[in-house]
CSV table of C-alpha atoms and ligand atoms in Angstrom, one decimal:
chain,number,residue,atom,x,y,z
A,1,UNK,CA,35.0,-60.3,-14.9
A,2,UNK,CA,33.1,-62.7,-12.9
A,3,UNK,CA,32.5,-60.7,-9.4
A,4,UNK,CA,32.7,-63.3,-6.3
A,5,UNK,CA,29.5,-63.1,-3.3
A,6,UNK,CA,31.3,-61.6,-1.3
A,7,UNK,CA,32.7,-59.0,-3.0
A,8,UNK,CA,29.3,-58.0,-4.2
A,9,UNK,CA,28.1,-58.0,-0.6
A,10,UNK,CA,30.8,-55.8,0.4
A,11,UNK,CA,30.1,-53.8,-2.4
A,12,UNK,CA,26.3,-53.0,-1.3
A,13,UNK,CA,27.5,-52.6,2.4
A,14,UNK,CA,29.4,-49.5,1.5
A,15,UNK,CA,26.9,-48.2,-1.2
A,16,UNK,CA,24.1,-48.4,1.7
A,17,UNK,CA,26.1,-46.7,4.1
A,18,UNK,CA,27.8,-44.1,1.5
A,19,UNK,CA,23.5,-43.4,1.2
A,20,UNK,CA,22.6,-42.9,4.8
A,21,UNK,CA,22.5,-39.1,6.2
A,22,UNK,CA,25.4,-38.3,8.7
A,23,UNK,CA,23.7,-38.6,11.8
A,24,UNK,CA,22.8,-35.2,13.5
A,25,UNK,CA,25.6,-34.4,15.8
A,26,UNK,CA,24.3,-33.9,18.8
A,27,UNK,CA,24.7,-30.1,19.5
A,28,UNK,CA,23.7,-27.9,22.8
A,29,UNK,CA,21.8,-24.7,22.2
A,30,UNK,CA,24.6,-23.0,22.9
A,31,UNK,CA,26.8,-24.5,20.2
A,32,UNK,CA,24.1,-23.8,17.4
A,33,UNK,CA,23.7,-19.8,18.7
A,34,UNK,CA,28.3,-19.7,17.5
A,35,UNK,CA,28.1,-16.6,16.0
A,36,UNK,CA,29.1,-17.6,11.7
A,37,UNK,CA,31.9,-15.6,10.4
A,38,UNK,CA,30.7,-16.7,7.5
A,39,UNK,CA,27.6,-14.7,7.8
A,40,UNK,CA,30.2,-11.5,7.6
A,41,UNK,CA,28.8,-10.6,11.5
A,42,UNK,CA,31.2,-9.5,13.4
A,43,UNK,CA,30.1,-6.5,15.4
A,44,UNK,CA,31.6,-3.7,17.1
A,45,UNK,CA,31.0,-3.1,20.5
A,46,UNK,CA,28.8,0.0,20.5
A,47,UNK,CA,26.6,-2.4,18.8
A,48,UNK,CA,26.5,-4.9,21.5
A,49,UNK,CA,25.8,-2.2,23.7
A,50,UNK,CA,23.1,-0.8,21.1
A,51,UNK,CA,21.3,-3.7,21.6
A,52,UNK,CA,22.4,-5.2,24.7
A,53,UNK,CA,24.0,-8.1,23.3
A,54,UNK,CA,26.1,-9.6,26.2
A,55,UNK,CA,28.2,-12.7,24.2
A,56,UNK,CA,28.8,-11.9,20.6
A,57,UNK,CA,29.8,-15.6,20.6
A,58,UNK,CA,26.3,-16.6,21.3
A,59,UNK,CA,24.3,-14.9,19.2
A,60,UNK,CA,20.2,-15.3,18.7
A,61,UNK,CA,18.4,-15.4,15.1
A,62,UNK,CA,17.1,-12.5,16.7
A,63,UNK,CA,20.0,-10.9,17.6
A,64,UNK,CA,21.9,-11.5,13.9
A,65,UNK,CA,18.6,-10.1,12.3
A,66,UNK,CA,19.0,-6.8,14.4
A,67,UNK,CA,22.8,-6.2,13.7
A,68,UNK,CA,22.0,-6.4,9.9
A,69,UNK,CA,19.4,-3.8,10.4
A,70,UNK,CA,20.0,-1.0,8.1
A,71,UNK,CA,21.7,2.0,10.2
A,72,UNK,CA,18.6,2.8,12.9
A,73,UNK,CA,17.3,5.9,14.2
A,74,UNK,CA,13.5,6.6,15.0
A,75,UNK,CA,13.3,9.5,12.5
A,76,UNK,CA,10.7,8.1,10.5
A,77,UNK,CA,9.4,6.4,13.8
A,78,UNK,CA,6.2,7.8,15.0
A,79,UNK,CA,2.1,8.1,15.5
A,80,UNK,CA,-1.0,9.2,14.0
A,81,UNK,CA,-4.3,10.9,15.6
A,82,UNK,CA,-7.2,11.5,13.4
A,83,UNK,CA,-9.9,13.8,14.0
A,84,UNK,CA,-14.0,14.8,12.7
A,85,UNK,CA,-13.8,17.4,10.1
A,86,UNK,CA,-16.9,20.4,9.7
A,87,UNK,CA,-19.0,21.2,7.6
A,88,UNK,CA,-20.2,19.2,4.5
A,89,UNK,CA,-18.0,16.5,4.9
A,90,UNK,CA,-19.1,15.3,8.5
A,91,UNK,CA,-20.5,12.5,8.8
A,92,UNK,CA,-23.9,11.9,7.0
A,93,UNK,CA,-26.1,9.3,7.3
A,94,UNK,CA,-26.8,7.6,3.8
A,95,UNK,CA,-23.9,9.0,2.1
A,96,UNK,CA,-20.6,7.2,1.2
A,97,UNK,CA,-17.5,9.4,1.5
A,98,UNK,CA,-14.4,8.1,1.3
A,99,UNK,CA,-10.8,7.2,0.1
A,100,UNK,CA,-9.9,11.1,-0.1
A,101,UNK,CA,-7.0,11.9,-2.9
A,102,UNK,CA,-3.7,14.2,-2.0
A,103,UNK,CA,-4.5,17.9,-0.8
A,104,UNK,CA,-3.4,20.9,-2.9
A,105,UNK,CA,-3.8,24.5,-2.2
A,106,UNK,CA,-5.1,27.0,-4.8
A,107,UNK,CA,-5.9,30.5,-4.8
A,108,UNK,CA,-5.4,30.3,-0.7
A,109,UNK,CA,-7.7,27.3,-0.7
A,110,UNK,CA,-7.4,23.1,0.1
A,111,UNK,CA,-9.1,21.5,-2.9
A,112,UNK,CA,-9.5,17.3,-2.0
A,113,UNK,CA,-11.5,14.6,-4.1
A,114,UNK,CA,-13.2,11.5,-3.2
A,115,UNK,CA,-15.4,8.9,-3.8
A,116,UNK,CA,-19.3,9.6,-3.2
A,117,UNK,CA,-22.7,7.1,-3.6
A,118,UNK,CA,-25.3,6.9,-1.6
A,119,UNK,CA,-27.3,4.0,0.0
A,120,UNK,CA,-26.6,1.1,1.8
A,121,UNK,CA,-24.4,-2.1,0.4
A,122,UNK,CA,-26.1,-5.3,-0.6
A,123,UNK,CA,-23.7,-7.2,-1.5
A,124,UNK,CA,-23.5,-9.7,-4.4
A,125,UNK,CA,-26.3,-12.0,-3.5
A,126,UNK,CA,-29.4,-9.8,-5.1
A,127,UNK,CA,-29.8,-8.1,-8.4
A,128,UNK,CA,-26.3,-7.2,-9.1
A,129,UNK,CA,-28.0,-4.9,-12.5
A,130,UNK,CA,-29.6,-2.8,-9.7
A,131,UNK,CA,-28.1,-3.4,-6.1
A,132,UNK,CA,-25.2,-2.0,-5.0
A,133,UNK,CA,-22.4,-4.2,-4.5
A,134,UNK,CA,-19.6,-2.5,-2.3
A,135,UNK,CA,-19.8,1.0,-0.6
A,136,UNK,CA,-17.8,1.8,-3.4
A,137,UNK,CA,-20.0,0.7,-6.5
A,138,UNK,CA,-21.9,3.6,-8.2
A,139,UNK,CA,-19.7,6.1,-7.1
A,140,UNK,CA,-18.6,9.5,-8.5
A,141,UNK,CA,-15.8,11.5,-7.8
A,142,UNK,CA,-16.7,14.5,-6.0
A,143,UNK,CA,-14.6,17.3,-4.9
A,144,UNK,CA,-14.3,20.2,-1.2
A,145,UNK,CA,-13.0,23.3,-0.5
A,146,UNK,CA,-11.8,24.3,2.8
A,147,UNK,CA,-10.2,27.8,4.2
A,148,UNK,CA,-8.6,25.9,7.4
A,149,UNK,CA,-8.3,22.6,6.8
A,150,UNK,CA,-10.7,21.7,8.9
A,151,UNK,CA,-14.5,23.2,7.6
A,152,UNK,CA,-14.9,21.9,4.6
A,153,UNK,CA,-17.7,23.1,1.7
A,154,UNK,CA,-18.8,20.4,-0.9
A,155,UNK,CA,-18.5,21.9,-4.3
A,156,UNK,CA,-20.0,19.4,-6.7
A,157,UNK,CA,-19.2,16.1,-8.7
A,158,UNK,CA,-15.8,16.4,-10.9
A,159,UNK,CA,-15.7,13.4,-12.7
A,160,UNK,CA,-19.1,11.5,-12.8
A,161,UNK,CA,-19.6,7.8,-14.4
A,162,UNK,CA,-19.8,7.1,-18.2
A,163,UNK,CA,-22.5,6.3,-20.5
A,164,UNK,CA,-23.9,2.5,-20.5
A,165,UNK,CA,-21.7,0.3,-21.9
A,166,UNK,CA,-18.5,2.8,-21.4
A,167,UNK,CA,-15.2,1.2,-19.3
A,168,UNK,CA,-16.5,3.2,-16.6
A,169,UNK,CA,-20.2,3.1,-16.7
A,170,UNK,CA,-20.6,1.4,-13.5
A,171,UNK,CA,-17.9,3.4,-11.0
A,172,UNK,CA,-15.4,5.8,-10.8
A,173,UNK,CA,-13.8,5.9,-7.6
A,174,UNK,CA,-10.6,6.2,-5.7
A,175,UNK,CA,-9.0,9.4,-7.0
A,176,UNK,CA,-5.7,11.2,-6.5
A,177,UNK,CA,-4.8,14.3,-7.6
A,178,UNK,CA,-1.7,15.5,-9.7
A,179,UNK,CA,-0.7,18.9,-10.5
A,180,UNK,CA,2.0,19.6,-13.6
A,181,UNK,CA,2.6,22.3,-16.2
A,182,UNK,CA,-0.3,24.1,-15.6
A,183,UNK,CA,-2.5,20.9,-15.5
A,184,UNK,CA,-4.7,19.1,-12.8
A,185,UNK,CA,-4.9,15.5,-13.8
A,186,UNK,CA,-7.5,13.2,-12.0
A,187,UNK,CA,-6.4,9.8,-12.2
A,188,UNK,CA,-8.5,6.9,-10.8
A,189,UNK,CA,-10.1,3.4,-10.5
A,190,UNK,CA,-13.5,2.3,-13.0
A,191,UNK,CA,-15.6,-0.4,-13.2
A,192,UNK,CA,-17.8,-0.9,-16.4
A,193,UNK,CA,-21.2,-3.0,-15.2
A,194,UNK,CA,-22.1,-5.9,-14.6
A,195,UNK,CA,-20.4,-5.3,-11.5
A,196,UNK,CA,-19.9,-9.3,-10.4
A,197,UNK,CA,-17.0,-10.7,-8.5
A,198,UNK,CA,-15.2,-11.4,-11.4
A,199,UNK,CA,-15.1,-8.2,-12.6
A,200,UNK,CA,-12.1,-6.4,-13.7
A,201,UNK,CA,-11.5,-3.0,-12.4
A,202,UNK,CA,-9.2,-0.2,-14.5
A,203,UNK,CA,-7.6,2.7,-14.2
A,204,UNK,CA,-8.8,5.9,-16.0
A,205,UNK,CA,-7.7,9.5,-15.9
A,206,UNK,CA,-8.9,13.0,-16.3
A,207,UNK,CA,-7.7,16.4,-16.9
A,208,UNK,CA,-8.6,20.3,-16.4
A,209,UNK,CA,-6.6,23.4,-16.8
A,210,UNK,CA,-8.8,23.8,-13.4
A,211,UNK,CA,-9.2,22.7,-10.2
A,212,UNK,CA,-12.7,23.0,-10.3
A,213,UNK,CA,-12.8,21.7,-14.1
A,214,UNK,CA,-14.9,21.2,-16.2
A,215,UNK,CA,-12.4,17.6,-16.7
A,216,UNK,CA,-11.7,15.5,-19.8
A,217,UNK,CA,-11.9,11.9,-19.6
A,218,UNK,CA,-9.5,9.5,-21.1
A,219,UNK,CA,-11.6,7.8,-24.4
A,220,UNK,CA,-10.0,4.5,-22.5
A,221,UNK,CA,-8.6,3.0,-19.6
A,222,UNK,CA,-4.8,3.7,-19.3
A,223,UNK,CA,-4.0,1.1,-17.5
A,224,UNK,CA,-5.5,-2.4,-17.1
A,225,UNK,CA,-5.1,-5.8,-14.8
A,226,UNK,CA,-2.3,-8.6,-16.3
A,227,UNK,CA,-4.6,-10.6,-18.9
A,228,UNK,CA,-2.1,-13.8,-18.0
A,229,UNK,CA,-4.8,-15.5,-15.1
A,230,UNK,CA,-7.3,-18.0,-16.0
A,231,UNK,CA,-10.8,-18.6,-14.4
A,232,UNK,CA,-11.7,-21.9,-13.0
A,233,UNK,CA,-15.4,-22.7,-13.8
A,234,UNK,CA,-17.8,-19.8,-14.1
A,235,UNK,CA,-18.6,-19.7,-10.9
A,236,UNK,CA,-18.5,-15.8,-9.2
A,237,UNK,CA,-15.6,-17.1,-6.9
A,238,UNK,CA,-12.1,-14.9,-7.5
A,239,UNK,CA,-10.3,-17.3,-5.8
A,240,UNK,CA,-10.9,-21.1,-8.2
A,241,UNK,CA,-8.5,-20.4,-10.8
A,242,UNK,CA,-6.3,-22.1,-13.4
A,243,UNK,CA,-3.8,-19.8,-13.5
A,244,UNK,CA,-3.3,-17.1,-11.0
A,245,UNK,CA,-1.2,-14.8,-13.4
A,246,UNK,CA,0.4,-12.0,-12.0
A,247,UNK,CA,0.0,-10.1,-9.1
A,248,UNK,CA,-2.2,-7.9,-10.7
A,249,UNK,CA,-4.4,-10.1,-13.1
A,250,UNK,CA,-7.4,-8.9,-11.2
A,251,UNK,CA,-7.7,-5.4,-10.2
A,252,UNK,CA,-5.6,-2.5,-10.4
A,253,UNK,CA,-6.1,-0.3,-7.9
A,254,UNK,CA,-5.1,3.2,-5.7
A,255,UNK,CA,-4.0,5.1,-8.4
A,256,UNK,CA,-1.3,7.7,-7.9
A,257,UNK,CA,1.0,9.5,-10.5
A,258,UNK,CA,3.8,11.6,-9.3
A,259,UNK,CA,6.3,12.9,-11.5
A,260,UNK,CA,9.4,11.9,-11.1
A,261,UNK,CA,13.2,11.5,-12.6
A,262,UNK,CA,11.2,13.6,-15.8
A,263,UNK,CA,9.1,11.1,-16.3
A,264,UNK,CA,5.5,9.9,-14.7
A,265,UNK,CA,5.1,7.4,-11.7
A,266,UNK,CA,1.8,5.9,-11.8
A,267,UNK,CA,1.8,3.4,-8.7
A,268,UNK,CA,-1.2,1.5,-7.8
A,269,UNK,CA,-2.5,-1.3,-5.7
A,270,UNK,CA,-2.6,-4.9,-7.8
A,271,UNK,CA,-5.1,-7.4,-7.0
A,272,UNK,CA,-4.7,-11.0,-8.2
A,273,UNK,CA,-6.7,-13.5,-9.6
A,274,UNK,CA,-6.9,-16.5,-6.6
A,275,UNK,CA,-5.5,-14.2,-4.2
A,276,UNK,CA,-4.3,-16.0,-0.7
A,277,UNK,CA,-3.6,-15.3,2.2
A,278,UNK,CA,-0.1,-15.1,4.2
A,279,UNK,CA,1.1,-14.4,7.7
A,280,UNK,CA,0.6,-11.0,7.4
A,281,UNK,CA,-3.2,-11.2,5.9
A,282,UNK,CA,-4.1,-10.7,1.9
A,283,UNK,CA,-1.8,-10.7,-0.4
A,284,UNK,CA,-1.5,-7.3,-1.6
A,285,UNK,CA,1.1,-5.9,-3.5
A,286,UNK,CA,2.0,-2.5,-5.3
A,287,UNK,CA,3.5,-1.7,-9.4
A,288,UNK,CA,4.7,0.9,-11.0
A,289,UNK,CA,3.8,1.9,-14.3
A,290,UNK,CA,6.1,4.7,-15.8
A,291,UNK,CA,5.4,7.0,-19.0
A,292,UNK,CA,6.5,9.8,-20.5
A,293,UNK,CA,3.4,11.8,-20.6
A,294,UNK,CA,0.9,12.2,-18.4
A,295,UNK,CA,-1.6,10.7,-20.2
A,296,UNK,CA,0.3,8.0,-20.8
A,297,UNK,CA,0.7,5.5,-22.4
A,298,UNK,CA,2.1,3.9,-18.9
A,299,UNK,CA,4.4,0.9,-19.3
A,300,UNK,CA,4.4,-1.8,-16.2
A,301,UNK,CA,7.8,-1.9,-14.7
A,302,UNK,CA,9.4,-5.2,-15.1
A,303,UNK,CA,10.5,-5.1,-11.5
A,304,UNK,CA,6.7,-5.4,-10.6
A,305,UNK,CA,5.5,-6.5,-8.0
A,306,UNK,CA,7.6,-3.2,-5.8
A,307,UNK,CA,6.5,-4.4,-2.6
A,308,UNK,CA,5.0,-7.5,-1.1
A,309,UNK,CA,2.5,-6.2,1.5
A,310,UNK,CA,0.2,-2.9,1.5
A,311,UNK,CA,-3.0,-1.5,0.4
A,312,UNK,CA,-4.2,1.6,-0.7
A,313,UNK,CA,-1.5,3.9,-2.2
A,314,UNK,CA,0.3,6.2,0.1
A,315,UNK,CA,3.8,7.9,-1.9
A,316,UNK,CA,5.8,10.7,-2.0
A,317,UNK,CA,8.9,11.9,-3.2
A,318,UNK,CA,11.9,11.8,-0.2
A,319,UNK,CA,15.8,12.9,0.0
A,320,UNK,CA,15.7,12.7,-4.5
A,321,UNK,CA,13.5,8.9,-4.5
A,322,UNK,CA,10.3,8.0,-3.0
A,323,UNK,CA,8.9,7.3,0.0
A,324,UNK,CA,5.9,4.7,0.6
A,325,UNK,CA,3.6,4.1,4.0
A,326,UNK,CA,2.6,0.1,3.5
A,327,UNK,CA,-0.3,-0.3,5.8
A,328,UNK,CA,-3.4,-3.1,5.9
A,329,UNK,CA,-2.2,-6.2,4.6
A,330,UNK,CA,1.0,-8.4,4.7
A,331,UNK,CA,3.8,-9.2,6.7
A,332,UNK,CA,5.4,-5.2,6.0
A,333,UNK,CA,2.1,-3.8,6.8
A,334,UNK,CA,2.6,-0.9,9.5
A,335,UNK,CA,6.1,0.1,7.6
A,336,UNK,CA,7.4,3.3,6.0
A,337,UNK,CA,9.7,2.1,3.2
A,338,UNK,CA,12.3,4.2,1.2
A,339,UNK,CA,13.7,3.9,-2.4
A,340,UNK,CA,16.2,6.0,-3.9
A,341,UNK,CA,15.0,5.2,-7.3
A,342,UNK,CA,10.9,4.6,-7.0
A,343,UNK,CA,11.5,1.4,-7.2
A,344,UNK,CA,13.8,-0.5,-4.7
A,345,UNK,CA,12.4,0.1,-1.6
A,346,UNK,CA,13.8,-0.8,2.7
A,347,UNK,CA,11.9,-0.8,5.2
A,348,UNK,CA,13.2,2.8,7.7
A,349,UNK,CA,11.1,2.2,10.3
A,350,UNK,CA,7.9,0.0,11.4
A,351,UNK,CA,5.4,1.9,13.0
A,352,UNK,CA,1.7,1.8,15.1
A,353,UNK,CA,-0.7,1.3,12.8
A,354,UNK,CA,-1.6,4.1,10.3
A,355,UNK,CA,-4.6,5.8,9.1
A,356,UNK,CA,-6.2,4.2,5.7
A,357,UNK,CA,-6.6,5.3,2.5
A,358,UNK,CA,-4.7,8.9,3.1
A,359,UNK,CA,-4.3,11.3,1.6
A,360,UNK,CA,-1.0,13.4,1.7
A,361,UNK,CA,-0.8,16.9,2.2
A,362,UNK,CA,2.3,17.4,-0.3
A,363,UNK,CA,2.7,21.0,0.7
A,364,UNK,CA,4.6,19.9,4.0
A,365,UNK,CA,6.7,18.1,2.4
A,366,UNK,CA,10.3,19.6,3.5
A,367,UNK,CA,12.3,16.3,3.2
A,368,UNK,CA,12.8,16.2,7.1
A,369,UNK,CA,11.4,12.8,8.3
A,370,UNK,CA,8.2,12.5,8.8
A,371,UNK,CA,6.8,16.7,8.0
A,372,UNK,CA,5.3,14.6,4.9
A,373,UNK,CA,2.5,13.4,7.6
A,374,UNK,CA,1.6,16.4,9.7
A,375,UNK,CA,-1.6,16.4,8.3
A,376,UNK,CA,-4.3,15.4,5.8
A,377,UNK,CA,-7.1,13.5,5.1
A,378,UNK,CA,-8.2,9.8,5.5
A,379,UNK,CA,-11.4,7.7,6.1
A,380,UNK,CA,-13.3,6.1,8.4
A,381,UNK,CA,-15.8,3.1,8.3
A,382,UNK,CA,-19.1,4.1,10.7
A,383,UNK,CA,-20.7,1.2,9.4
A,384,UNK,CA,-20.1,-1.1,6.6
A,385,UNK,CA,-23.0,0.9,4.2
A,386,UNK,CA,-21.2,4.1,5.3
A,387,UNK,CA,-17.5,5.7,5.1
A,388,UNK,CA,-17.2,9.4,6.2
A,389,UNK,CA,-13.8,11.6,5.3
A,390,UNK,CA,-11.7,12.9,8.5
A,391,UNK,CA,-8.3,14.6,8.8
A,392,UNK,CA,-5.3,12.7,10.3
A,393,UNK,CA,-2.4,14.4,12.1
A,394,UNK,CA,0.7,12.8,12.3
A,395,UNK,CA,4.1,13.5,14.6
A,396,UNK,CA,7.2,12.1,14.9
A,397,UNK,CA,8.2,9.6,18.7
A,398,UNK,CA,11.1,11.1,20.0
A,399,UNK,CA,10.3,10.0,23.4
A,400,UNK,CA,8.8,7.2,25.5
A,401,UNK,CA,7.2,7.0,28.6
A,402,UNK,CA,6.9,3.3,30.1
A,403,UNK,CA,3.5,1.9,31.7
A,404,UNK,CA,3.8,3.0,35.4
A,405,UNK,CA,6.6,5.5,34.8
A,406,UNK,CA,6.3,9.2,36.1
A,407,UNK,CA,7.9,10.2,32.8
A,408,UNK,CA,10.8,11.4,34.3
A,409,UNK,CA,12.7,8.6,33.3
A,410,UNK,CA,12.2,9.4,29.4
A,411,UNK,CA,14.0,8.2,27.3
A,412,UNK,CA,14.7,10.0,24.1
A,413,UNK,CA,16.3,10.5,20.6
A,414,UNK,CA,17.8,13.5,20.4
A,415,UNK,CA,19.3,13.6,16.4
B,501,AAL,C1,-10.1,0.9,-0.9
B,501,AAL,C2,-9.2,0.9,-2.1
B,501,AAL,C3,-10.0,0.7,-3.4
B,501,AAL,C4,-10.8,-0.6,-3.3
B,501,AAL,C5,-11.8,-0.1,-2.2
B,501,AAL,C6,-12.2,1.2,-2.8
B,501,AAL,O1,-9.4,0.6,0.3
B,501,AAL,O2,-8.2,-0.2,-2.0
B,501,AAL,O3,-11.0,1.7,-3.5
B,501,AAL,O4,-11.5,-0.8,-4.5
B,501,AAL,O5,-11.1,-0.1,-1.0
């Protein structure tokens, strides 16, 4: 069929403007704030009054986001003071103390462990065989004793470095503490030398029928980075890669096992190979490896990564799942999150900005909101070559007194 001019003009006059976008209707800003039904928001008035929404025709991103808040009240809402501790775990000059493990009370006493080295950092631009690379490198895991809580008595090393060549011949560092059965298990974060950029870091464990040990090391690493990144060149740069692989394809970090559901919970910190940055800082994220033993072995969840901000390890078990402090890095840092399962967790409440590194006293653990955080350890940074251990106290905000107001007009949660 022989198609005439003109009907192939008309033809491509339609086609072109069948192709063109609908031009933007014009809208005012009050037409584009029409609360969606569609969204599924349609809120009752003790809401609006809640938060002081006047038009629930006209409602903000803002306002939306809030009304799909999960049910809010400021029980897990509140602030942390930290203090110097006495005795041998003051600060000393020359000596690296930090990233304190979990408190547990035996025979009347506090037992804590933590990394120990001594001397400055130097960083990875000398003699990495001999320097010291981080404040952590060539550490030790050393363990205190305290009556009160607050004068502390170095005991000795618990779990000291391996022999050359070993997985952990270079570091052990970054301990917690779990107790089970009868059994103290030391579980923690090695690095086997050279100690470059590159390096991978591991997690091994230890065990005692002791506090005070002597402890049995793991013959290898029970758990290990992703092997699924790829290098680019062999420059010492962690951040030129082919492949970035999983979220934890560099280091795995902050270990911490509870038990939990009769089984064990290891969580830790992942690190990844050409880590970036996003709007809340690094991109650190936390897994879940879960076993049937203590010792393992430990089996990555599949739903790893379990959160997308964070940085050292901070969990408990709360109302029959367990509870996590994200602090440090990512858009979540400064967040207590809940899970009722270890592994889904919400965000209950953001709060001030944390103490690092802590470590829990479990023993106030009552399952009331926030008792978990009344007090324990944590660290501090004097200087970049130095870290000293202090003790962290933390209370819930049931009231709030505004800049410039007597106080009187307090306002205050009273559930
Ligand atoms: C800490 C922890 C790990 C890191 C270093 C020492 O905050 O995340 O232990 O390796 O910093």
């Amino acid at each position: 069929m022989k198609l005439k001019l003109t009907q192939i003009l008309v033809f491509c006059f339609f086609a072109f403007t069948a192709c063109q976008k609908p031009a933007e209707k014009e809208t005012t800003p009050t037409e584009t704030q029409t609360v969606s039904q569609e969204e599924g928001l349609n809120p009752m008035q003790e809401e609006l009054d809640f938060f002081g929404i006047t038009n629930k025709d006209h409602l903000s991103a803002a306002s939306k986001r809030a009304l799909k808040w999960p049910k809010l009240s400021n029980k897990w809402f509140g602030e942390f003071q930290v203090h110097d501790l006495k005795g041998d775990l003051a600060y000393e000059e020359g000596v690296v103390r930090r990233d304190p493990s979990a408190l547990i009370k035996v025979d009347g006493k506090y037992f804590v462990w933590y990394s120990k080295s001594v001397g400055k950092t130097d960083g990875f631009a000398g003699d990495i065989e001999n320097d010291k690379v981080f404040p952590w490198d060539r550490c030790d895991i050393w363990y205190a004793t305290s009556e009160d809580g607050w004068t502390w008595k170095e005991e000795g090393m618990a779990v000291g470095r391996g022999e050359k060549g070993a997985y952990d011949d270079r570091s052990v560092f970054t301990t917690e503490i779990m107790v089970h059965d009868g059994m103290y298990y030391l579980v923690y974060q090695t690095v086997s030398g050279p100690y470059n950029v590159r390096v991978k870091n591991q997690v091994g464990l230890a065990w005692s029928d002791s506090p005070r040990g002597p402890w049995t090391k793991s013959e290898a690493p029970i758990l290990s980075p992703a092997d699924n990144g790829v290098w680019k060149g062999t420059e010492q740069n962690r951040f030129m890669v082919e492949k970035k692989g999983d979220f934890d394809s560099h280091k795995v970090h902050d270990p911490c096992i509870i038990p939990y559901n009769g089984k064990f919970y290891l969580y830790y910190k992942g690190e990844q190979m050409g880590e970036e940055v996003t709007f809340g800082g690094r991109q650190i994220r936390h897994g879940v490896a879960i076993a049937d033993n203590p010792k393992g072995p430990y089996v990555k969840s599949p739903y790893n990564p379990i959160s997308n901000s964070g940085h050292e390890i901070c969990v408990w078990k709360q109302d029959g799942g367990i509870g996590a402090l994200i602090t440090t890095d990512g858009p979540e840092k400064n967040t207590v999150q809940l899970s009722p399962d270890g592994i889904n967790f919400e965000i209950v409440a953001s709060i001030p900005g944390a103490p690092h590194a802590i470590g829990l006293n479990r023993e106030l653990n009552t399952g009331e909101p926030f008792d978990i955080f009344g007090w324990g350890m944590t660290h501090q940074y004097m200087s970049y070559d130095y870290q000293y251990i202090r003790r962290f106290e933390g209370k819930r905000k049931t009231t709030h007194v505004g800049r410039g107001e007597s106080g009187s007009e307090k306002s205050s949660d009273e559930e």
